[in-house]
Amino acid sequence: QVQLVESGGGLVQAGGSLRLSCAASGGTFSRYGMGWFRQAPGKEREFVAAVAWTGGGGSTYYVDSVKGRFTISRDNVKNTVYLQMNSLKTEDTAVYYCAAAEYGLAYRLTNSNRFSYWGQGTQVTVSS
C-alpha cells in the first residue's frame, strides 16, 4: 500500500550535515507515524528518530545519541519526511531507512516491529 523512497545520503566529513528525505506514495501520508532507522555494518538496525502521525500531534522522539544534532520533520503536502543531520560523527555512518506505521505515535515507534512499510535505504558515510 505504501512505498517509501529515501534519498539524500552521501559522503560527508565529520561535523558536516546531510538532509535525508523519504518520499511516500500509495497511502494517506498524514495517517502514518514515520521513523528513521539506521544499520551500520555488523550491527543491528537501530532506531534514530520518529514523528507521530499528524492527528496524533506530530510529536517527535529521538535516540539519545542524536538528540540535539538530528531533526525529524514531515511535510504532509509533499508526503515527505526528512531527517536533518547536523554535526555528523563517524559513528553515524550507516544505511538509513525510513519506515511508516499506521497512526503511530512517536514515543511508541522506537521498535522497528511497529512499522509496516520500509524504504530501500540510503547510505550515509561520515569520514574523519
mmCIF file of N, CA and C in Angstrom:
data_model
loop_
_atom_site.group_PDB
_atom_site.id
_atom_site.type_symbol
_atom_site.label_atom_id
_atom_site.label_comp_id
_atom_site.label_asym_id
_atom_site.label_seq_id
_atom_site.Cartn_x
_atom_site.Cartn_y
_atom_site.Cartn_z
ATOM 1 N N GLN A 1 0.821 -1.205 0.000
ATOM 2 C CA GLN A 1 0.000 0.000 0.000
ATOM 3 C C GLN A 1 0.853 1.252 0.000
ATOM 4 N N VAL A 2 1.908 1.239 0.785
ATOM 5 C CA VAL A 2 2.768 2.404 0.919
ATOM 6 C C VAL A 2 4.147 2.075 0.383
ATOM 7 N N GLN A 3 4.655 2.970 -0.427
ATOM 8 C CA GLN A 3 6.009 2.866 -0.925
ATOM 9 C C GLN A 3 6.822 4.034 -0.396
ATOM 10 N N LEU A 4 8.013 3.744 0.052
ATOM 11 C CA LEU A 4 8.880 4.750 0.629
ATOM 12 C C LEU A 4 10.211 4.736 -0.101
ATOM 13 N N VAL A 5 10.677 5.903 -0.471
ATOM 14 C CA VAL A 5 11.935 6.028 -1.184
ATOM 15 C C VAL A 5 12.797 7.067 -0.504
ATOM 16 N N GLU A 6 13.930 6.622 0.022
ATOM 17 C CA GLU A 6 14.857 7.528 0.675
ATOM 18 C C GLU A 6 15.816 8.137 -0.333
ATOM 19 N N SER A 7 16.289 9.309 0.000
ATOM 20 C CA SER A 7 17.307 9.961 -0.802
ATOM 21 C C SER A 7 18.066 10.935 0.082
ATOM 22 N N GLY A 8 19.163 11.434 -0.428
ATOM 23 C CA GLY A 8 19.914 12.449 0.282
ATOM 24 C C GLY A 8 21.162 11.964 0.979
ATOM 25 N N GLY A 9 21.371 10.665 0.980
ATOM 26 C CA GLY A 9 22.573 10.149 1.595
ATOM 27 C C GLY A 9 23.796 10.488 0.775
ATOM 28 N N GLY A 10 24.934 10.258 1.374
ATOM 29 C CA GLY A 10 26.169 10.542 0.685
ATOM 30 C C GLY A 10 27.344 10.528 1.627
ATOM 31 N N LEU A 11 28.426 11.070 1.145
ATOM 32 C CA LEU A 11 29.668 11.143 1.904
ATOM 33 C C LEU A 11 29.849 12.549 2.437
ATOM 34 N N VAL A 12 30.117 12.640 3.715
ATOM 35 C CA VAL A 12 30.305 13.938 4.348
ATOM 36 C C VAL A 12 31.380 13.812 5.416
ATOM 37 N N GLN A 13 32.093 14.887 5.640
ATOM 38 C CA GLN A 13 33.106 14.891 6.686
ATOM 39 C C GLN A 13 32.463 15.065 8.052
ATOM 40 N N ALA A 14 33.133 14.551 9.057
ATOM 41 C CA ALA A 14 32.659 14.727 10.420
ATOM 42 C C ALA A 14 32.443 16.204 10.710
ATOM 43 N N GLY A 15 31.332 16.490 11.363
ATOM 44 C CA GLY A 15 30.966 17.862 11.639
ATOM 45 C C GLY A 15 30.059 18.469 10.597
ATOM 46 N N GLY A 16 29.930 17.802 9.482
ATOM 47 C CA GLY A 16 29.100 18.294 8.413
ATOM 48 C C GLY A 16 27.649 17.914 8.577
ATOM 49 N N SER A 17 26.872 18.205 7.546
ATOM 50 C CA SER A 17 25.436 17.991 7.597
ATOM 51 C C SER A 17 24.928 17.302 6.347
ATOM 52 N N LEU A 18 23.854 16.580 6.521
ATOM 53 C CA LEU A 18 23.113 15.988 5.422
ATOM 54 C C LEU A 18 21.639 16.076 5.749
ATOM 55 N N ARG A 19 20.847 16.136 4.725
ATOM 56 C CA ARG A 19 19.405 16.089 4.898
ATOM 57 C C ARG A 19 18.848 14.921 4.107
ATOM 58 N N LEU A 20 18.316 13.966 4.819
ATOM 59 C CA LEU A 20 17.708 12.818 4.182
ATOM 60 C C LEU A 20 16.233 13.084 3.934
ATOM 61 N N SER A 21 15.745 12.565 2.838
ATOM 62 C CA SER A 21 14.337 12.678 2.502
ATOM 63 C C SER A 21 13.754 11.297 2.287
ATOM 64 N N CYS A 22 12.500 11.167 2.612
ATOM 65 C CA CYS A 22 11.777 9.930 2.375
ATOM 66 C C CYS A 22 10.435 10.290 1.773
ATOM 67 N N ALA A 23 10.280 9.985 0.512
ATOM 68 C CA ALA A 23 9.047 10.290 -0.197
ATOM 69 C C ALA A 23 8.108 9.104 -0.118
ATOM 70 N N ALA A 24 6.886 9.368 0.280
ATOM 71 C CA ALA A 24 5.888 8.323 0.443
ATOM 72 C C ALA A 24 4.830 8.420 -0.644
ATOM 73 N N SER A 25 4.358 7.272 -1.051
ATOM 74 C CA SER A 25 3.276 7.215 -2.022
ATOM 75 C C SER A 25 2.426 5.982 -1.743
ATOM 76 N N GLY A 26 1.216 5.991 -2.262
ATOM 77 C CA GLY A 26 0.354 4.832 -2.140
ATOM 78 C C GLY A 26 -0.474 4.756 -0.871
ATOM 79 N N GLY A 27 -0.444 5.785 -0.074
ATOM 80 C CA GLY A 27 -1.209 5.811 1.155
ATOM 81 C C GLY A 27 -1.527 7.235 1.562
ATOM 82 N N THR A 28 -2.231 7.357 2.657
ATOM 83 C CA THR A 28 -2.521 8.673 3.211
ATOM 84 C C THR A 28 -1.418 9.014 4.197
ATOM 85 N N PHE A 29 -0.506 9.831 3.741
ATOM 86 C CA PHE A 29 0.721 10.070 4.479
ATOM 87 C C PHE A 29 0.482 10.568 5.898
ATOM 88 N N SER A 30 -0.470 11.469 6.055
ATOM 89 C CA SER A 30 -0.699 12.068 7.365
ATOM 90 C C SER A 30 -1.143 11.054 8.418
ATOM 91 N N ARG A 31 -1.612 9.907 7.995
ATOM 92 C CA ARG A 31 -2.062 8.880 8.922
ATOM 93 C C ARG A 31 -0.914 8.056 9.505
ATOM 94 N N TYR A 32 0.258 8.245 8.974
ATOM 95 C CA TYR A 32 1.379 7.409 9.362
ATOM 96 C C TYR A 32 2.345 8.127 10.273
ATOM 97 N N GLY A 33 2.679 7.450 11.351
ATOM 98 C CA GLY A 33 3.855 7.859 12.085
ATOM 99 C C GLY A 33 5.053 7.416 11.271
ATOM 100 N N MET A 34 6.067 8.239 11.242
ATOM 101 C CA MET A 34 7.226 7.966 10.413
ATOM 102 C C MET A 34 8.471 7.872 11.269
ATOM 103 N N GLY A 35 9.316 6.955 10.902
ATOM 104 C CA GLY A 35 10.541 6.766 11.647
ATOM 105 C C GLY A 35 11.747 6.648 10.752
ATOM 106 N N TRP A 36 12.879 6.957 11.331
ATOM 107 C CA TRP A 36 14.164 6.727 10.696
ATOM 108 C C TRP A 36 14.953 5.738 11.537
ATOM 109 N N PHE A 37 15.502 4.756 10.869
ATOM 110 C CA PHE A 37 16.365 3.768 11.487
ATOM 111 C C PHE A 37 17.673 3.727 10.722
ATOM 112 N N ARG A 38 18.664 3.152 11.333
ATOM 113 C CA ARG A 38 19.935 3.009 10.648
ATOM 114 C C ARG A 38 20.581 1.685 11.014
ATOM 115 N N GLN A 39 21.405 1.224 10.108
ATOM 116 C CA GLN A 39 22.109 -0.020 10.337
ATOM 117 C C GLN A 39 23.536 0.117 9.835
ATOM 118 N N ALA A 40 24.459 0.000 10.754
ATOM 119 C CA ALA A 40 25.871 0.046 10.428
ATOM 120 C C ALA A 40 26.371 -1.373 10.191
ATOM 121 N N PRO A 41 27.458 -1.517 9.463
ATOM 122 C CA PRO A 41 27.997 -2.855 9.211
ATOM 123 C C PRO A 41 28.266 -3.612 10.503
ATOM 124 N N GLY A 42 27.783 -4.837 10.558
ATOM 125 C CA GLY A 42 28.000 -5.666 11.722
ATOM 126 C C GLY A 42 27.139 -5.348 12.921
ATOM 127 N N LYS A 43 26.220 -4.424 12.773
ATOM 128 C CA LYS A 43 25.360 -4.042 13.876
ATOM 129 C C LYS A 43 23.894 -4.228 13.513
ATOM 130 N N GLU A 44 23.076 -4.303 14.537
ATOM 131 C CA GLU A 44 21.641 -4.413 14.331
ATOM 132 C C GLU A 44 21.058 -3.072 13.932
ATOM 133 N N ARG A 45 19.935 -3.140 13.270
ATOM 134 C CA ARG A 45 19.235 -1.918 12.926
ATOM 135 C C ARG A 45 18.768 -1.236 14.204
ATOM 136 N N GLU A 46 18.980 0.063 14.274
ATOM 137 C CA GLU A 46 18.621 0.790 15.468
ATOM 138 C C GLU A 46 17.730 1.981 15.142
ATOM 139 N N PHE A 47 16.923 2.309 16.105
ATOM 140 C CA PHE A 47 16.045 3.460 16.000
ATOM 141 C C PHE A 47 16.848 4.744 16.049
ATOM 142 N N VAL A 48 16.439 5.710 15.242
ATOM 143 C CA VAL A 48 17.084 7.012 15.234
ATOM 144 C C VAL A 48 16.110 8.111 15.650
ATOM 145 N N ALA A 49 14.997 8.207 14.948
ATOM 146 C CA ALA A 49 14.052 9.276 15.211
ATOM 147 C C ALA A 49 12.688 8.893 14.684
ATOM 148 N N ALA A 50 11.656 9.513 15.244
ATOM 149 C CA ALA A 50 10.301 9.266 14.789
ATOM 150 C C ALA A 50 9.466 10.517 14.953
ATOM 151 N N VAL A 51 8.469 10.639 14.115
ATOM 152 C CA VAL A 51 7.488 11.703 14.221
ATOM 153 C C VAL A 51 6.116 11.063 14.143
ATOM 154 N N ALA A 52 5.223 11.504 15.016
ATOM 155 C CA ALA A 52 3.895 10.923 15.093
ATOM 156 C C ALA A 52 3.052 11.281 13.875
ATOM 157 N N TRP A 53 2.014 10.501 13.669
ATOM 158 C CA TRP A 53 1.056 10.856 12.632
ATOM 159 C C TRP A 53 0.432 12.193 12.983
ATOM 160 N N THR A 54 -0.026 12.892 11.961
ATOM 161 C CA THR A 54 -0.469 14.261 12.150
ATOM 162 C C THR A 54 -1.580 14.379 13.183
ATOM 163 N N GLY A 55 -2.562 13.486 13.113
ATOM 164 C CA GLY A 55 -3.647 13.512 14.080
ATOM 165 C C GLY A 55 -3.216 13.149 15.482
ATOM 166 N N GLY A 56 -2.056 12.558 15.609
ATOM 167 C CA GLY A 56 -1.517 12.208 16.901
ATOM 168 C C GLY A 56 -0.665 13.293 17.515
ATOM 169 N N GLY A 57 -0.648 14.464 16.897
ATOM 170 C CA GLY A 57 0.067 15.594 17.447
ATOM 171 C C GLY A 57 1.384 15.903 16.776
ATOM 172 N N GLY A 58 1.878 14.986 15.967
ATOM 173 C CA GLY A 58 3.116 15.234 15.260
ATOM 174 C C GLY A 58 4.342 15.370 16.136
ATOM 175 N N SER A 59 4.287 14.826 17.328
ATOM 176 C CA SER A 59 5.429 14.913 18.229
ATOM 177 C C SER A 59 6.596 14.088 17.704
ATOM 178 N N THR A 60 7.763 14.397 18.205
ATOM 179 C CA THR A 60 8.972 13.718 17.763
ATOM 180 C C THR A 60 9.665 13.022 18.915
ATOM 181 N N TYR A 61 10.505 12.080 18.547
ATOM 182 C CA TYR A 61 11.248 11.312 19.533
ATOM 183 C C TYR A 61 12.570 10.904 18.915
ATOM 184 N N TYR A 62 13.636 10.939 19.720
ATOM 185 C CA TYR A 62 14.969 10.668 19.218
ATOM 186 C C TYR A 62 15.733 9.731 20.136
ATOM 187 N N VAL A 63 16.605 8.973 19.528
ATOM 188 C CA VAL A 63 17.540 8.209 20.331
ATOM 189 C C VAL A 63 18.532 9.195 20.951
ATOM 190 N N ASP A 64 18.993 8.887 22.141
ATOM 191 C CA ASP A 64 19.834 9.825 22.875
ATOM 192 C C ASP A 64 21.063 10.272 22.086
ATOM 193 N N SER A 65 21.627 9.379 21.327
ATOM 194 C CA SER A 65 22.877 9.676 20.647
ATOM 195 C C SER A 65 22.755 10.739 19.555
ATOM 196 N N VAL A 66 21.542 11.033 19.121
ATOM 197 C CA VAL A 66 21.368 12.033 18.069
ATOM 198 C C VAL A 66 20.625 13.267 18.542
ATOM 199 N N LYS A 67 20.182 13.272 19.770
ATOM 200 C CA LYS A 67 19.461 14.431 20.290
ATOM 201 C C LYS A 67 20.323 15.680 20.211
ATOM 202 N N GLY A 68 19.720 16.741 19.733
ATOM 203 C CA GLY A 68 20.442 17.983 19.567
ATOM 204 C C GLY A 68 21.192 18.097 18.268
ATOM 205 N N ARG A 69 21.307 17.001 17.547
ATOM 206 C CA ARG A 69 22.021 17.010 16.273
ATOM 207 C C ARG A 69 21.100 16.726 15.090
ATOM 208 N N PHE A 70 20.162 15.819 15.282
ATOM 209 C CA PHE A 70 19.252 15.430 14.211
ATOM 210 C C PHE A 70 17.874 16.007 14.465
ATOM 211 N N THR A 71 17.176 16.303 13.390
ATOM 212 C CA THR A 71 15.809 16.778 13.477
ATOM 213 C C THR A 71 14.959 16.055 12.452
ATOM 214 N N ILE A 72 13.899 15.428 12.925
ATOM 215 C CA ILE A 72 12.957 14.794 12.021
ATOM 216 C C ILE A 72 11.777 15.734 11.812
ATOM 217 N N SER A 73 11.299 15.793 10.602
ATOM 218 C CA SER A 73 10.159 16.632 10.290
ATOM 219 C C SER A 73 9.367 15.993 9.159
ATOM 220 N N ARG A 74 8.170 16.471 8.969
ATOM 221 C CA ARG A 74 7.342 15.929 7.907
ATOM 222 C C ARG A 74 6.620 17.048 7.186
ATOM 223 N N ASP A 75 6.380 16.823 5.928
ATOM 224 C CA ASP A 75 5.641 17.746 5.090
ATOM 225 C C ASP A 75 4.502 16.946 4.481
ATOM 226 N N ASN A 76 3.311 17.149 4.988
ATOM 227 C CA ASN A 76 2.172 16.365 4.543
ATOM 228 C C ASN A 76 1.653 16.790 3.174
ATOM 229 N N VAL A 77 2.096 17.937 2.702
ATOM 230 C CA VAL A 77 1.749 18.357 1.354
ATOM 231 C C VAL A 77 2.607 17.613 0.347
ATOM 232 N N LYS A 78 3.884 17.497 0.657
ATOM 233 C CA LYS A 78 4.809 16.792 -0.213
ATOM 234 C C LYS A 78 4.887 15.299 0.074
ATOM 235 N N ASN A 79 4.183 14.854 1.101
ATOM 236 C CA ASN A 79 4.221 13.444 1.500
ATOM 237 C C ASN A 79 5.655 12.972 1.721
ATOM 238 N N THR A 80 6.372 13.761 2.453
ATOM 239 C CA THR A 80 7.788 13.502 2.654
ATOM 240 C C THR A 80 8.165 13.710 4.113
ATOM 241 N N VAL A 81 9.003 12.838 4.602
ATOM 242 C CA VAL A 81 9.592 13.002 5.916
ATOM 243 C C VAL A 81 11.079 13.252 5.729
ATOM 244 N N TYR A 82 11.634 14.092 6.587
ATOM 245 C CA TYR A 82 13.027 14.480 6.478
ATOM 246 C C TYR A 82 13.781 14.138 7.745
ATOM 247 N N LEU A 83 15.046 13.956 7.576
ATOM 248 C CA LEU A 83 15.941 13.843 8.715
ATOM 249 C C LEU A 83 17.116 14.774 8.462
ATOM 250 N N GLN A 84 17.098 15.896 9.153
ATOM 251 C CA GLN A 84 18.204 16.829 9.080
ATOM 252 C C GLN A 84 19.273 16.364 10.049
ATOM 253 N N MET A 85 20.444 16.118 9.530
ATOM 254 C CA MET A 85 21.528 15.560 10.313
ATOM 255 C C MET A 85 22.660 16.567 10.363
ATOM 256 N N ASN A 86 22.880 17.124 11.532
ATOM 257 C CA ASN A 86 23.947 18.091 11.734
ATOM 258 C C ASN A 86 25.008 17.523 12.661
ATOM 259 N N SER A 87 26.157 18.161 12.635
ATOM 260 C CA SER A 87 27.269 17.741 13.495
ATOM 261 C C SER A 87 27.511 16.245 13.397
ATOM 262 N N LEU A 88 27.577 15.772 12.198
ATOM 263 C CA LEU A 88 27.705 14.340 11.974
ATOM 264 C C LEU A 88 29.013 13.795 12.519
ATOM 265 N N LYS A 89 28.915 12.586 13.023
ATOM 266 C CA LYS A 89 30.048 11.881 13.583
ATOM 267 C C LYS A 89 30.303 10.621 12.777
ATOM 268 N N THR A 90 31.501 10.110 12.867
ATOM 269 C CA THR A 90 31.816 8.898 12.125
ATOM 270 C C THR A 90 30.907 7.747 12.526
ATOM 271 N N GLU A 91 30.490 7.724 13.768
ATOM 272 C CA GLU A 91 29.614 6.655 14.224
ATOM 273 C C GLU A 91 28.199 6.759 13.676
ATOM 274 N N ASP A 92 27.895 7.845 12.982
ATOM 275 C CA ASP A 92 26.615 7.964 12.308
ATOM 276 C C ASP A 92 26.602 7.238 10.971
ATOM 277 N N THR A 93 27.743 6.758 10.551
ATOM 278 C CA THR A 93 27.833 6.041 9.289
ATOM 279 C C THR A 93 26.958 4.798 9.321
ATOM 280 N N ALA A 94 26.060 4.705 8.371
ATOM 281 C CA ALA A 94 25.126 3.594 8.321
ATOM 282 C C ALA A 94 24.246 3.739 7.094
ATOM 283 N N VAL A 95 23.502 2.697 6.823
ATOM 284 C CA VAL A 95 22.409 2.804 5.873
ATOM 285 C C VAL A 95 21.193 3.273 6.656
ATOM 286 N N TYR A 96 20.587 4.329 6.190
ATOM 287 C CA TYR A 96 19.437 4.908 6.870
ATOM 288 C C TYR A 96 18.160 4.524 6.146
ATOM 289 N N TYR A 97 17.205 4.053 6.912
ATOM 290 C CA TYR A 97 15.928 3.610 6.386
ATOM 291 C C TYR A 97 14.799 4.436 6.976
ATOM 292 N N CYS A 98 13.843 4.780 6.160
ATOM 293 C CA CYS A 98 12.628 5.353 6.698
ATOM 294 C C CYS A 98 11.560 4.281 6.735
ATOM 295 N N ALA A 99 10.595 4.471 7.608
ATOM 296 C CA ALA A 99 9.551 3.485 7.804
ATOM 297 C C ALA A 99 8.262 4.178 8.204
ATOM 298 N N ALA A 100 7.148 3.507 7.943
ATOM 299 C CA ALA A 100 5.831 4.062 8.224
ATOM 300 C C ALA A 100 5.029 3.115 9.097
ATOM 301 N N ALA A 101 4.342 3.689 10.073
ATOM 302 C CA ALA A 101 3.476 2.937 10.979
ATOM 303 C C ALA A 101 2.128 3.628 11.049
ATOM 304 N N GLU A 102 1.075 2.890 10.782
ATOM 305 C CA GLU A 102 -0.252 3.476 10.784
ATOM 306 C C GLU A 102 -0.594 4.062 12.141
ATOM 307 N N TYR A 103 -0.963 5.328 12.128
ATOM 308 C CA TYR A 103 -1.375 6.054 13.327
ATOM 309 C C TYR A 103 -0.343 5.975 14.443
ATOM 310 N N GLY A 104 0.897 5.915 14.056
ATOM 311 C CA GLY A 104 1.961 5.764 15.029
ATOM 312 C C GLY A 104 2.232 7.035 15.820
ATOM 313 N N LEU A 105 2.423 6.865 17.098
ATOM 314 C CA LEU A 105 2.828 7.946 17.982
ATOM 315 C C LEU A 105 4.326 7.836 18.219
ATOM 316 N N ALA A 106 4.987 8.957 18.243
ATOM 317 C CA ALA A 106 6.438 8.970 18.234
ATOM 318 C C ALA A 106 7.056 8.133 19.341
ATOM 319 N N TYR A 107 6.517 8.264 20.537
ATOM 320 C CA TYR A 107 7.121 7.562 21.657
ATOM 321 C C TYR A 107 6.911 6.053 21.603
ATOM 322 N N ARG A 108 6.056 5.610 20.704
ATOM 323 C CA ARG A 108 5.816 4.176 20.537
ATOM 324 C C ARG A 108 6.550 3.599 19.342
ATOM 325 N N LEU A 109 7.328 4.401 18.672
ATOM 326 C CA LEU A 109 7.926 3.998 17.405
ATOM 327 C C LEU A 109 9.418 3.735 17.486
ATOM 328 N N THR A 110 9.892 3.406 18.651
ATOM 329 C CA THR A 110 11.310 3.130 18.802
ATOM 330 C C THR A 110 11.680 1.713 18.404
ATOM 331 N N ASN A 111 10.696 0.877 18.211
ATOM 332 C CA ASN A 111 10.933 -0.507 17.836
ATOM 333 C C ASN A 111 10.538 -0.713 16.379
ATOM 334 N N SER A 112 11.417 -1.294 15.618
ATOM 335 C CA SER A 112 11.168 -1.488 14.198
ATOM 336 C C SER A 112 9.968 -2.382 13.914
ATOM 337 N N ASN A 113 9.602 -3.222 14.876
ATOM 338 C CA ASN A 113 8.475 -4.123 14.683
ATOM 339 C C ASN A 113 7.147 -3.389 14.554
ATOM 340 N N ARG A 114 7.101 -2.160 14.945
ATOM 341 C CA ARG A 114 5.870 -1.387 14.887
ATOM 342 C C ARG A 114 5.621 -0.762 13.518
ATOM 343 N N PHE A 115 6.558 -0.915 12.621
ATOM 344 C CA PHE A 115 6.437 -0.318 11.300
ATOM 345 C C PHE A 115 6.057 -1.363 10.263
ATOM 346 N N SER A 116 5.142 -0.996 9.405
ATOM 347 C CA SER A 116 4.652 -1.902 8.382
ATOM 348 C C SER A 116 5.353 -1.734 7.042
ATOM 349 N N TYR A 117 5.877 -0.556 6.791
ATOM 350 C CA TYR A 117 6.467 -0.254 5.496
ATOM 351 C C TYR A 117 7.854 0.332 5.670
ATOM 352 N N TRP A 118 8.727 -0.053 4.756
ATOM 353 C CA TRP A 118 10.122 0.357 4.810
ATOM 354 C C TRP A 118 10.612 0.795 3.449
ATOM 355 N N GLY A 119 11.504 1.752 3.473
ATOM 356 C CA GLY A 119 12.175 2.159 2.257
ATOM 357 C C GLY A 119 13.376 1.284 1.994
ATOM 358 N N GLN A 120 14.055 1.573 0.908
ATOM 359 C CA GLN A 120 15.187 0.751 0.484
ATOM 360 C C GLN A 120 16.491 1.130 1.168
ATOM 361 N N GLY A 121 16.512 2.269 1.800
ATOM 362 C CA GLY A 121 17.694 2.719 2.496
ATOM 363 C C GLY A 121 18.554 3.642 1.667
ATOM 364 N N THR A 122 19.259 4.509 2.345
ATOM 365 C CA THR A 122 20.215 5.391 1.702
ATOM 366 C C THR A 122 21.477 5.435 2.554
ATOM 367 N N GLN A 123 22.607 5.343 1.893
ATOM 368 C CA GLN A 123 23.879 5.251 2.599
ATOM 369 C C GLN A 123 24.354 6.616 3.058
ATOM 370 N N VAL A 124 24.720 6.680 4.316
ATOM 371 C CA VAL A 124 25.357 7.865 4.879
ATOM 372 C C VAL A 124 26.732 7.450 5.368
ATOM 373 N N THR A 125 27.739 8.102 4.849
ATOM 374 C CA THR A 125 29.101 7.816 5.253
ATOM 375 C C THR A 125 29.740 9.093 5.769
ATOM 376 N N VAL A 126 30.210 9.034 6.988
ATOM 377 C CA VAL A 126 30.844 10.188 7.622
ATOM 378 C C VAL A 126 32.313 9.865 7.799
ATOM 379 N N SER A 127 33.139 10.660 7.190
ATOM 380 C CA SER A 127 34.572 10.453 7.257
ATOM 381 C C SER A 127 35.194 11.395 8.271
ATOM 382 N N SER A 128 36.335 10.993 8.781
ATOM 383 C CA SER A 128 37.061 11.820 9.736
ATOM 384 C C SER A 128 38.084 12.694 9.053
#
